[in-house]
PDB file of C-alpha atoms in Angstrom:
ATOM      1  CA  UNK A 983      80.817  52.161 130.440  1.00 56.00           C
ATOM      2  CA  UNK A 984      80.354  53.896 134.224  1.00 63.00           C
ATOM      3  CA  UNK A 985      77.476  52.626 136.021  1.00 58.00           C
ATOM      4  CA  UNK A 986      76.247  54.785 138.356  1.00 63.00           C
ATOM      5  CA  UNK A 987      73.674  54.618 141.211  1.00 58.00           C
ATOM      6  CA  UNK A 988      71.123  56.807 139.507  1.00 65.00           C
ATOM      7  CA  UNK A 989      71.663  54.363 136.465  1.00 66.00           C
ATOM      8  CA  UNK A 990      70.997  51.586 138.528  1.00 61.00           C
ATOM      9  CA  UNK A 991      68.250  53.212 140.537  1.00 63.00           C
ATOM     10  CA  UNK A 992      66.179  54.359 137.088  1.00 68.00           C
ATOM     11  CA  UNK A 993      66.557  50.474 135.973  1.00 68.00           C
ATOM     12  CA  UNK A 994      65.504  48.881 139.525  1.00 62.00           C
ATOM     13  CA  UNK A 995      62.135  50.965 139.410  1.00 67.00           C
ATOM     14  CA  UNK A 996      61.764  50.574 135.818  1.00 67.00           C
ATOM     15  CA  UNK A 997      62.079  46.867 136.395  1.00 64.00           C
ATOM     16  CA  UNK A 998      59.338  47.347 139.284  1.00 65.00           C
ATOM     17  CA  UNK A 999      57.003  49.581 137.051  1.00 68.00           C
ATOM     18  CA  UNK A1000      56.484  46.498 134.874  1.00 68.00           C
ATOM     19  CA  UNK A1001      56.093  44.257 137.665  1.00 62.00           C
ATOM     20  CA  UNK A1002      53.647  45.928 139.159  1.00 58.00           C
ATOM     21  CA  UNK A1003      51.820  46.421 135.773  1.00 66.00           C
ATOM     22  CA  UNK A1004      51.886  42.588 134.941  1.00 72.00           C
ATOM     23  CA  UNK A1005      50.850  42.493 138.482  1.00 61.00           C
ATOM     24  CA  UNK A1006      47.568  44.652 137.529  1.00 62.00           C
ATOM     25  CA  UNK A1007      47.201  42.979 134.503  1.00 65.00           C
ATOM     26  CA  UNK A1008      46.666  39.463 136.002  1.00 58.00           C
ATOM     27  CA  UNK A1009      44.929  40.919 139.017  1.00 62.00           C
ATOM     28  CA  UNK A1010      41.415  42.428 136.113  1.00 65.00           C
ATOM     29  CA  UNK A1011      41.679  39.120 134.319  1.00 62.00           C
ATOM     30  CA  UNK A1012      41.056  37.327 137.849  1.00 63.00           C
ATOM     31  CA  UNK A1013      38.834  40.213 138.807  1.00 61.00           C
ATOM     32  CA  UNK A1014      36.606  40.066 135.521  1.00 64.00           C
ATOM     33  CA  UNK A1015      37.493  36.584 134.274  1.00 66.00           C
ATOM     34  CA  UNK A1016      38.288  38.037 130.366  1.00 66.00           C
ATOM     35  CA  UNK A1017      41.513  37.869 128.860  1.00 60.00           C
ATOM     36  CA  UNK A1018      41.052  41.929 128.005  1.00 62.00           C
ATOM     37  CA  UNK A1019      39.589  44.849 129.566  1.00 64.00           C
ATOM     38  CA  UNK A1020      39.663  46.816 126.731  1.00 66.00           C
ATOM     39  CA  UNK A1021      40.397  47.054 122.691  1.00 66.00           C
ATOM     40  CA  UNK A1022      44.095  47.934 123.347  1.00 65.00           C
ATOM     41  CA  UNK A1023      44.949  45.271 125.523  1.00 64.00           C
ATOM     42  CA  UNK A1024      44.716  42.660 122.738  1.00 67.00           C
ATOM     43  CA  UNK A1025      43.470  44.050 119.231  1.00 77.00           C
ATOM     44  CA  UNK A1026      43.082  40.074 117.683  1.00 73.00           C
ATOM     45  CA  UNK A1027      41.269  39.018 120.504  1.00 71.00           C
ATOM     46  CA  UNK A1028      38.965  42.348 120.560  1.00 69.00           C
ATOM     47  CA  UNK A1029      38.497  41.860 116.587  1.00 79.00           C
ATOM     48  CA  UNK A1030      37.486  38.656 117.070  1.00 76.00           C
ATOM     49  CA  UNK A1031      35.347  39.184 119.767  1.00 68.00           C
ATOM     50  CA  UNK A1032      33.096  41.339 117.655  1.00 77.00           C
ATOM     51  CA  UNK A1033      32.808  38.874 115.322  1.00 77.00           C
ATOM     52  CA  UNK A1034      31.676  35.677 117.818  1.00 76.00           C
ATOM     53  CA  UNK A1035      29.394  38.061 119.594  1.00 81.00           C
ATOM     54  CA  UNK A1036      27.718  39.353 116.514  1.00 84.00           C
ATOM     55  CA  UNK A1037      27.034  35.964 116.264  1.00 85.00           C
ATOM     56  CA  UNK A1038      25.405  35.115 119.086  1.00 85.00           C
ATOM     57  CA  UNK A1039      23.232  38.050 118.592  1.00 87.00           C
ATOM     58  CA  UNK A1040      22.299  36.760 115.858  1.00 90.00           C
ATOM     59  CA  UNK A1041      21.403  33.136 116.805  1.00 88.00           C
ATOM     60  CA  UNK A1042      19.590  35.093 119.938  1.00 90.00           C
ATOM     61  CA  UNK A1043      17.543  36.903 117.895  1.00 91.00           C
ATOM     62  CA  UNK A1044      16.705  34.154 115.446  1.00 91.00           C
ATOM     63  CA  UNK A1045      15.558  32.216 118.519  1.00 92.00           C
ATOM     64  CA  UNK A1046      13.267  34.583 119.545  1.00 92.00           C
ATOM     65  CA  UNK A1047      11.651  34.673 115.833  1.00 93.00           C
ATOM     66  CA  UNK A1048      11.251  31.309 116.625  1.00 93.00           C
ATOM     67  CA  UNK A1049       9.064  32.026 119.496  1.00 92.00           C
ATOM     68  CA  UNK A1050       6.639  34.104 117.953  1.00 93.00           C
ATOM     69  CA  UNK A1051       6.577  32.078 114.852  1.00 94.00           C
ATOM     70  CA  UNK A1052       5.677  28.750 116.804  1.00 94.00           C
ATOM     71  CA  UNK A1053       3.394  31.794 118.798  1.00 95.00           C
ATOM     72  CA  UNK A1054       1.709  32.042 115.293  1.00 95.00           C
ATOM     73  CA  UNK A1055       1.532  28.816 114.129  1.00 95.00           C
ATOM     74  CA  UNK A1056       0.058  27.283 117.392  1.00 95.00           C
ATOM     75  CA  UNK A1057      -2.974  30.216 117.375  1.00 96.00           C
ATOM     76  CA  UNK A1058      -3.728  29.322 113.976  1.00 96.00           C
ATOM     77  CA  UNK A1059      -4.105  25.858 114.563  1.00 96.00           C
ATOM     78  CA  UNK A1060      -5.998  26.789 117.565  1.00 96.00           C
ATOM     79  CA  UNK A1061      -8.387  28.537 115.542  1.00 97.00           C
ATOM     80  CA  UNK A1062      -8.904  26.571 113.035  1.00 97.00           C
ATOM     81  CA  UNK A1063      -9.499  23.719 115.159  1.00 97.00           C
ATOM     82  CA  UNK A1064     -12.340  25.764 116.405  1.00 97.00           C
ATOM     83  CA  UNK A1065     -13.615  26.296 113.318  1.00 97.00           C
ATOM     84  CA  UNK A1066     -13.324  22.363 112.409  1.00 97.00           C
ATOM     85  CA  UNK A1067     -15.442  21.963 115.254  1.00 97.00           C
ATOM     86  CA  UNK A1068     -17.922  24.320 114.677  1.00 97.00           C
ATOM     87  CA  UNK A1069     -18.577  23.221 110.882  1.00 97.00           C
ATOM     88  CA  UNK A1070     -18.555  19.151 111.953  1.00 97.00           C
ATOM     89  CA  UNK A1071     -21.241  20.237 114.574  1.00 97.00           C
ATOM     90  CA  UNK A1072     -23.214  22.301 111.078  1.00 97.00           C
ATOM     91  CA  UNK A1073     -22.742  19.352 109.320  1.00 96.00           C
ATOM     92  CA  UNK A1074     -24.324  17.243 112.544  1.00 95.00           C
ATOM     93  CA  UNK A1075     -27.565  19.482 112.533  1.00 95.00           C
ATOM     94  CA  UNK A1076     -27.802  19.642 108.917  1.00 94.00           C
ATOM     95  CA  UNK A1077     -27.765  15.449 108.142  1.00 93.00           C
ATOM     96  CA  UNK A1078     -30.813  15.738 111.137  1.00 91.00           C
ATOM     97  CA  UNK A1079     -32.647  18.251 109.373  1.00 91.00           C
ATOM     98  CA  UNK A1080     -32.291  16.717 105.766  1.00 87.00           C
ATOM     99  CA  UNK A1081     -34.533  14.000 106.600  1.00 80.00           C
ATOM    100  CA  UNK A1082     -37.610  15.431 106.024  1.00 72.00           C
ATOM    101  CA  UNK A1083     -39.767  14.395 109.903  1.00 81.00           C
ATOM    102  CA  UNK A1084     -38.669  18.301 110.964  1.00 85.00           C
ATOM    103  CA  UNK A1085     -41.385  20.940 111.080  1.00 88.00           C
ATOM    104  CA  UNK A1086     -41.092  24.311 110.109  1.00 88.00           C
ATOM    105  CA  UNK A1087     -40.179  25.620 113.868  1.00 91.00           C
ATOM    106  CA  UNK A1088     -37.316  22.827 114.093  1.00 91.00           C
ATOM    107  CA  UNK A1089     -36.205  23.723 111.064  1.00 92.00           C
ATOM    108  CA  UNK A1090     -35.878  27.561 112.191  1.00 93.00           C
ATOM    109  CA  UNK A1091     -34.141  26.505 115.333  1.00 94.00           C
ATOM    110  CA  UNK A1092     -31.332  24.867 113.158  1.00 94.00           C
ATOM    111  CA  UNK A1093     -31.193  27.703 111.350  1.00 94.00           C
ATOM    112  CA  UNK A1094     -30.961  29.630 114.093  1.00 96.00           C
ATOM    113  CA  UNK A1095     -28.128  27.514 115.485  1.00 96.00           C
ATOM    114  CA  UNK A1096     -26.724  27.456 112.685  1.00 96.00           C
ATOM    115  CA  UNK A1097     -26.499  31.356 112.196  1.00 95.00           C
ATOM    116  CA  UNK A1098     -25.057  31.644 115.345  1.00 96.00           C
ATOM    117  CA  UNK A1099     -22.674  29.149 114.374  1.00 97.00           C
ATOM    118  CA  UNK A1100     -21.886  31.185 111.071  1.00 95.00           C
ATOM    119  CA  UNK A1101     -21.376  34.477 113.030  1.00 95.00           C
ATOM    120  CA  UNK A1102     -18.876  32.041 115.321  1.00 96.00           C
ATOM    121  CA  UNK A1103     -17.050  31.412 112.468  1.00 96.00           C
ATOM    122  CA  UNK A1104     -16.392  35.216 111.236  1.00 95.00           C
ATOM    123  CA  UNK A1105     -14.657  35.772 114.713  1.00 95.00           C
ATOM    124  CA  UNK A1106     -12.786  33.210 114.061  1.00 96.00           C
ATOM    125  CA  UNK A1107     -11.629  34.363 110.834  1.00 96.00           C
ATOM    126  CA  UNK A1108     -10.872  37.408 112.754  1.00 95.00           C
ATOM    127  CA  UNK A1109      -8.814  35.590 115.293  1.00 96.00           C
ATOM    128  CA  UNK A1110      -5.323  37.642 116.241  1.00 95.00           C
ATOM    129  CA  UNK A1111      -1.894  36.807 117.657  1.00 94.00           C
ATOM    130  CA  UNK A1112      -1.332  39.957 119.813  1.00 91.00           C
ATOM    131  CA  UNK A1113      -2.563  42.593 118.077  1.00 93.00           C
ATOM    132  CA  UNK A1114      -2.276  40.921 114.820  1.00 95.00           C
ATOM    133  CA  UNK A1115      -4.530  39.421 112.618  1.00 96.00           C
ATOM    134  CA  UNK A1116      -3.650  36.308 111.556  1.00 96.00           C
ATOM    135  CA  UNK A1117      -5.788  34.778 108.351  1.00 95.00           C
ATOM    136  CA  UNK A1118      -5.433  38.456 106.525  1.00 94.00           C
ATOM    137  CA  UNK A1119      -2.031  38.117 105.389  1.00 93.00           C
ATOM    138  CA  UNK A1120       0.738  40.741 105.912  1.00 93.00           C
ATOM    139  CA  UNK A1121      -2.312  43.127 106.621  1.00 94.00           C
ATOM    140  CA  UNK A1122      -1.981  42.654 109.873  1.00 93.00           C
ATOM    141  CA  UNK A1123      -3.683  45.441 111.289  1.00 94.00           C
ATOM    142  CA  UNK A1124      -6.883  45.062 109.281  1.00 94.00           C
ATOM    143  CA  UNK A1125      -9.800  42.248 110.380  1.00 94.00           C
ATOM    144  CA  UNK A1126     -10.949  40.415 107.767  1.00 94.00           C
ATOM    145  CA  UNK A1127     -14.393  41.300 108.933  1.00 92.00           C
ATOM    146  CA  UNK A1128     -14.252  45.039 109.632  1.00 87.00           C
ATOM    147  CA  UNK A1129     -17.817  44.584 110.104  1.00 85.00           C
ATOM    148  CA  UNK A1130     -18.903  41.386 111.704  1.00 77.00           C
ATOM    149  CA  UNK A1131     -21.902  41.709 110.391  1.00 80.00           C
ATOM    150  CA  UNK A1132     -20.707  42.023 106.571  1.00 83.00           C
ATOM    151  CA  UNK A1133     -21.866  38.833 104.417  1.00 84.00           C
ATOM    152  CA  UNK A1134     -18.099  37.742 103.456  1.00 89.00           C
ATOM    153  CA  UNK A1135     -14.478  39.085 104.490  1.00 90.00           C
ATOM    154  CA  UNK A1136     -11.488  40.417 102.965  1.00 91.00           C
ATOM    155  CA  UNK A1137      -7.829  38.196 102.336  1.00 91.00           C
ATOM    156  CA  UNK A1138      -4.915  39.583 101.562  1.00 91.00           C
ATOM    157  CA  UNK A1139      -3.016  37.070  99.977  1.00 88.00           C
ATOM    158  CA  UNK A1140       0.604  37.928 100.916  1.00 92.00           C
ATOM    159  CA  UNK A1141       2.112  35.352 103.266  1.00 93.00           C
ATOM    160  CA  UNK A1142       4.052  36.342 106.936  1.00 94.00           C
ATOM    161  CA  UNK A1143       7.561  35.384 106.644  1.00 94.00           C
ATOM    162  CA  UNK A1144       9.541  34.827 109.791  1.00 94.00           C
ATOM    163  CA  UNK A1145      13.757  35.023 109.250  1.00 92.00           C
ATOM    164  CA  UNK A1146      14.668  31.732 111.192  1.00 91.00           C
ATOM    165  CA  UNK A1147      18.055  31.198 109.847  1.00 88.00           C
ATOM    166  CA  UNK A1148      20.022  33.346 107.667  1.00 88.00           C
ATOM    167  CA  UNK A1149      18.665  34.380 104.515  1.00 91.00           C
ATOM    168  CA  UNK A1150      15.768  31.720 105.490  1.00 91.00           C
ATOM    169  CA  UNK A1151      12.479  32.862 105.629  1.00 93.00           C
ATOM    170  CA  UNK A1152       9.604  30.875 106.811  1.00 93.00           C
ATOM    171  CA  UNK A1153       5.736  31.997 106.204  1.00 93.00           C
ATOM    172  CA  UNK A1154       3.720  31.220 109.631  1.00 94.00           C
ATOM    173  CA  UNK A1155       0.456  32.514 108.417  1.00 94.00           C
ATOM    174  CA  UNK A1156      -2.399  30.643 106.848  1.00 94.00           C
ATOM    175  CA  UNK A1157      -4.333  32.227 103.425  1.00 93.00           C
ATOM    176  CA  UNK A1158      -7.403  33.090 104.664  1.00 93.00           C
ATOM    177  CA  UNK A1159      -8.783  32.618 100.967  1.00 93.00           C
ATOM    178  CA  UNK A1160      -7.266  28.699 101.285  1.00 94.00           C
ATOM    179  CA  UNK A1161      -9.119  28.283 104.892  1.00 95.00           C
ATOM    180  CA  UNK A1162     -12.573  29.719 104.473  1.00 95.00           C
ATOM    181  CA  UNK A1163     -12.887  30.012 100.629  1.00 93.00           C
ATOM    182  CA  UNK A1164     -12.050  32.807  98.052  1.00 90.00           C
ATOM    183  CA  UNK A1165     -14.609  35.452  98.866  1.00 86.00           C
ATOM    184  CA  UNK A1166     -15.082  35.920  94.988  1.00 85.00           C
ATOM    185  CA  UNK A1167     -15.739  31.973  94.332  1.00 81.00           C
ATOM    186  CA  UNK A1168     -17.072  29.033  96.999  1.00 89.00           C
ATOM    187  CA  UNK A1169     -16.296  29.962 100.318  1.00 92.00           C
ATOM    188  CA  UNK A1170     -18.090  28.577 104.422  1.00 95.00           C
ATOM    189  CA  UNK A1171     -19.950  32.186 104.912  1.00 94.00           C
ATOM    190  CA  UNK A1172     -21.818  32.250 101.251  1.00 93.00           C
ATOM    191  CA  UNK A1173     -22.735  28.650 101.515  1.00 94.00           C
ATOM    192  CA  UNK A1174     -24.134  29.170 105.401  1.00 95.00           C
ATOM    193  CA  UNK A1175     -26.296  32.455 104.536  1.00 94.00           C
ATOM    194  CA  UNK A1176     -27.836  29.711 101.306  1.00 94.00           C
ATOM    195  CA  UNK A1177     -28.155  27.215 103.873  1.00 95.00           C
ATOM    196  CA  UNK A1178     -29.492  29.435 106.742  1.00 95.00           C
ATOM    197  CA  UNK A1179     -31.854  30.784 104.115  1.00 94.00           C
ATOM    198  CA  UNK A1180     -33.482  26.911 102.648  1.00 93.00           C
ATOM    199  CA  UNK A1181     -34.149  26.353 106.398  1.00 93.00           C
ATOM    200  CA  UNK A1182     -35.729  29.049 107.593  1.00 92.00           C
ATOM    201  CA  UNK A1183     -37.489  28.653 104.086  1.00 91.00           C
ATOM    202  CA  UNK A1184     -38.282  25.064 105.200  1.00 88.00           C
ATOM    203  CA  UNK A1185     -36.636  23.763 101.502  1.00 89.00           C
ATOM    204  CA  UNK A1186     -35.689  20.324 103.096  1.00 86.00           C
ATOM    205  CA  UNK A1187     -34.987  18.836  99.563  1.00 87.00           C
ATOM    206  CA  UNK A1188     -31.915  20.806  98.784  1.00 89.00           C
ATOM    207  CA  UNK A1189     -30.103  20.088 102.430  1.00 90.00           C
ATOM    208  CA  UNK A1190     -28.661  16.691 101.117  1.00 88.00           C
ATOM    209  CA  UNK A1191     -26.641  18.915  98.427  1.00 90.00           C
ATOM    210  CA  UNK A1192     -25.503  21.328 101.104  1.00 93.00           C
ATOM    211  CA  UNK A1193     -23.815  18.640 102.831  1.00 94.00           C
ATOM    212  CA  UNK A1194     -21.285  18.141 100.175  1.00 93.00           C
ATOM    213  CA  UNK A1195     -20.710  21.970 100.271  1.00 94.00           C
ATOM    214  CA  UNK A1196     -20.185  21.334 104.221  1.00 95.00           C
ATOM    215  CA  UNK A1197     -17.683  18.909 103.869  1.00 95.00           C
ATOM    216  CA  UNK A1198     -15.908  20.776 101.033  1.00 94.00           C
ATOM    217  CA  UNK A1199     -15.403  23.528 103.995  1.00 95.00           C
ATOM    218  CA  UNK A1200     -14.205  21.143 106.527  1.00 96.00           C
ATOM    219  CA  UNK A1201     -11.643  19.708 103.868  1.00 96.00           C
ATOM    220  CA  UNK A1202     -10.503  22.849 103.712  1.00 96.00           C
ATOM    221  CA  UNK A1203     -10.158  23.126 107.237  1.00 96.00           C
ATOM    222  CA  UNK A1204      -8.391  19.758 107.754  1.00 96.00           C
ATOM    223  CA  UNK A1205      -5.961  20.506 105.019  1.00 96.00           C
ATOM    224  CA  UNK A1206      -4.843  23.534 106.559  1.00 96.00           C
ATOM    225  CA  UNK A1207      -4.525  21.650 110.041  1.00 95.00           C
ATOM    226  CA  UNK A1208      -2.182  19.570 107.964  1.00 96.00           C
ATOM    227  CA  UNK A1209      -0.216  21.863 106.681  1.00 95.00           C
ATOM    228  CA  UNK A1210       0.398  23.530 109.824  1.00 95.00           C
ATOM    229  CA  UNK A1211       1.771  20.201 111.110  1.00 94.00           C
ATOM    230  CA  UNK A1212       4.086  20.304 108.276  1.00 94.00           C
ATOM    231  CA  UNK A1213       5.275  23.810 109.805  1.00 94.00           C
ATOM    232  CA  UNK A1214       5.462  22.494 112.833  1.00 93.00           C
ATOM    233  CA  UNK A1215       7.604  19.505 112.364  1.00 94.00           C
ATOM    234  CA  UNK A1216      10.001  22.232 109.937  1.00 93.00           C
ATOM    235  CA  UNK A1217      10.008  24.809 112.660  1.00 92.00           C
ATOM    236  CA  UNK A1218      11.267  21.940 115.517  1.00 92.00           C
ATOM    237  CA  UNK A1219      14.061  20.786 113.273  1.00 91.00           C
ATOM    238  CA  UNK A1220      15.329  23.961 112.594  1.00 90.00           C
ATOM    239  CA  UNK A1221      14.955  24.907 115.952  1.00 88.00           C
ATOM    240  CA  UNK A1222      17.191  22.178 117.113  1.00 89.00           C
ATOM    241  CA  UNK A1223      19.372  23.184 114.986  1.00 88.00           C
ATOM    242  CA  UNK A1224      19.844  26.746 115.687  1.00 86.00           C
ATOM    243  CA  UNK A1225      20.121  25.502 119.290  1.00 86.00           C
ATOM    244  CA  UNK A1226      22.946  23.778 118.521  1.00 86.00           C
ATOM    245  CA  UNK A1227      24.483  26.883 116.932  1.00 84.00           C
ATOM    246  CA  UNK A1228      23.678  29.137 119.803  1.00 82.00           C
ATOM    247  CA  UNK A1229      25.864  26.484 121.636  1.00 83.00           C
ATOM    248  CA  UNK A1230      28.862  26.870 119.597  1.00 83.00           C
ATOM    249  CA  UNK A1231      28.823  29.911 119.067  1.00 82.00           C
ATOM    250  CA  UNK A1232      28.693  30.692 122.533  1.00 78.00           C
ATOM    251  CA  UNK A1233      31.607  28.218 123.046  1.00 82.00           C
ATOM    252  CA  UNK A1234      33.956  29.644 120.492  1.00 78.00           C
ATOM    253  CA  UNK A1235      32.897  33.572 122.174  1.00 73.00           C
ATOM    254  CA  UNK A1236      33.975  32.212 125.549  1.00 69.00           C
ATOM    255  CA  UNK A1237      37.199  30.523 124.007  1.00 71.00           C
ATOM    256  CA  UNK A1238      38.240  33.590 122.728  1.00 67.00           C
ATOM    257  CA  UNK A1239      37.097  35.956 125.472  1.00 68.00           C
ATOM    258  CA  UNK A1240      37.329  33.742 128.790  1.00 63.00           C
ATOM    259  CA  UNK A1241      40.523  33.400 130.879  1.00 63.00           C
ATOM    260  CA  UNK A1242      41.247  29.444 132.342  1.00 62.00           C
ATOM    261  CA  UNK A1243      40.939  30.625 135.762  1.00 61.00           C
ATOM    262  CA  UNK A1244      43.210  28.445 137.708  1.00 70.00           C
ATOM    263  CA  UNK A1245      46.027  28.785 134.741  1.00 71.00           C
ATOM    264  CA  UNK A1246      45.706  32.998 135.561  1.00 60.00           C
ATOM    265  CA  UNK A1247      45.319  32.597 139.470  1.00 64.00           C
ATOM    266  CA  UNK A1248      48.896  30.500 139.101  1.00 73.00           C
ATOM    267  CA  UNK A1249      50.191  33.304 137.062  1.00 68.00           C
ATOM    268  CA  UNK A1250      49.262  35.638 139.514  1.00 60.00           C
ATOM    269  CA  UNK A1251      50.503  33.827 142.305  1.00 70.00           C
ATOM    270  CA  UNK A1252      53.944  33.527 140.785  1.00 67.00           C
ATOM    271  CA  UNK A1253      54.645  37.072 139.222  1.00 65.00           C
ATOM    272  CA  UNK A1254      53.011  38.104 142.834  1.00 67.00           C
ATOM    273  CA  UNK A1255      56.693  36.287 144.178  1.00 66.00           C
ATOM    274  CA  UNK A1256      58.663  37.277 141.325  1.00 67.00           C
ATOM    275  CA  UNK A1257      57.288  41.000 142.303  1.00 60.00           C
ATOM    276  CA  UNK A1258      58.227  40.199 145.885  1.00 69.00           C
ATOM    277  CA  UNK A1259      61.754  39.270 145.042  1.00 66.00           C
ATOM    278  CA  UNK A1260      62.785  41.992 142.874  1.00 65.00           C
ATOM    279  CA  UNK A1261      61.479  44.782 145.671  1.00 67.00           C
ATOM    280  CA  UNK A1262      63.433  42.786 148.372  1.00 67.00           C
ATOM    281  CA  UNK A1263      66.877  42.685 145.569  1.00 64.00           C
ATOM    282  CA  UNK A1264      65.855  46.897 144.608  1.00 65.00           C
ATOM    283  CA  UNK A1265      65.780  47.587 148.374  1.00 66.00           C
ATOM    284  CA  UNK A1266      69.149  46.017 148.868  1.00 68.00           C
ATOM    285  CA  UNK A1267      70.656  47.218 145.592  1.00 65.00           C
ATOM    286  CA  UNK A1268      70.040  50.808 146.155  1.00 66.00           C
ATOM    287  CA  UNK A1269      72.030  50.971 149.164  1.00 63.00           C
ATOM    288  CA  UNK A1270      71.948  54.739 151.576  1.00 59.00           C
ATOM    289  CA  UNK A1271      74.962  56.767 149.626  1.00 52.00           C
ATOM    290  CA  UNK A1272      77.064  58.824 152.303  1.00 44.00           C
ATOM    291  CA  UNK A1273      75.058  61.693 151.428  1.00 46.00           C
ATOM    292  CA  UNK A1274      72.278  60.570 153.058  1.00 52.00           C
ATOM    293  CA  UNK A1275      74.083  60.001 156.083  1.00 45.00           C
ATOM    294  CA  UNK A1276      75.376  63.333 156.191  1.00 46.00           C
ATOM    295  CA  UNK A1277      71.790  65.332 155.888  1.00 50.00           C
TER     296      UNK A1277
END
């Protein structure tokens, strides 16, 4: 077979097109520090890269349903904290007043404490995360007491699920119905207007009863303080554990999409003298023809 100079030009600069393309190539990994730039450069590696960062997505967003759950959980125990507080100091004023040396303008004034203390308790009940309200179930949007001044509230009973894992769903809310009372049965609000009223009424002999009715209340109260620390103690294992996953998944992304930085900068550095060489061989093996002498 003849080999001719335009053969042998066409293959020099063919050889130097794919230099200089390997030579680009190496140049965006340093440049962006991926392995690709785009689907085409590597279809596996794109595929997979889909895949890991769906992923972390998802572990990103589960992380952030952990922050408004524990957002949740912490106002609720907030609030009923409050309320603990506010039926231990009923409790305080009612023991005083049960023992029969109050006249009937002390026993108004612990009603009257008391009714404040009542109407204390509604907002409570009424308490909201954001612009949510948290003892009314998924009705969110709703207050309990759309009235503060109504005699007793409304529950839904559905519970607020947060997704913290997948397919996992966690309920943050307490039933209001399970911290105050049922509205339809015993509940704090009833038993406080019956209290509020024997005082005011000065009926001293019926306050010892009441105060088993009181601490029925704050049983309820200290129950559901319990059972958010239940929550709580789920929600921080879990936690740790999808911060562990956000870790590896992470990892295994940057495996598959990362370059090893020094391994590339070597690469570069060598097909940058390869390149070098073969333009200082093309320059000598395409040679001036006597043509080009002669124009």
């Amino acid at each position: 077979m003849r080999v001719t100079d335009g053969m042998i030009a066409r293959n020099v600069m063919f050889n130097i097109n794919q230099s200089y393309s390997r030579l680009d190539s190496l140049f965006e990994q340093v440049q962006t520090q991926k392995k690709i730039s785009r689907p085409s450069d590597d279809p596996v590696v794109a595929m997979k890269g889909m895949y890991y960062r769906t992923n972390v997505i998802e572990v990103e967003q589960f992380k952030r349903n952990y922050s408004e759950a524990r957002n949740w959980i912490e106002t609720t125990d907030s609030a009923i904290d409050e309320a603990t507080q506010a039926i231990q100091r009923i409790r305080e004023l009612t023991a005083q007043a049960s023992n029969e040396t109050y006249d009937e303008g002390q026993l108004q004034s612990v009603a009257k404490e008391i009714g404040q203390l009542k109407e204390h308790l509604k907002t409570i009940a009424n308490a909201k995360v954001g612009d949510k309200y948290i003892f009314n179930g998924t009705n969110t949007l709703k207050a309990p007491f759309e009235n503060i001044n109504d005699a007793l509230p409304t529950f839904d009973t559905d519970d607020v699920t947060f997704e913290l894992a997948k397919g996992i769903y966690v309920p943050v809310n307490m039933q209001g119905a399970s911290v105050f009372g049922s509205p339809d049965g015993d509940n704090v609000f009833s038993m406080l207007d019956q209290l509020e009223a024997s005082l005011n009424e000065g009926n001293t002999e019926v306050l010892s009863g009441f105060l088993d009715e009181i601490d029925t209340s704050m049983n309820r109260f200290l129950a559901s303080r319990s059972e958010i620390g239940a929550r709580t103690n789920r929600l921080d294992f879990m936690e740790e554990r999808i911060d562990n996953q956000e870790i590896i998944a992470k990892r295994i992304m940057s495996d598959n999409e990362d370059i090893e930085f020094e391994k590339v900068v070597m690469e570069f550095k060598a097909q940058e003298a390869v390149h070098n060489a073969a333009m200082a061989v093309g320059a000598r093996i395409i040679q001036p023809t006597l043509m080009d002498y002669l124009r």
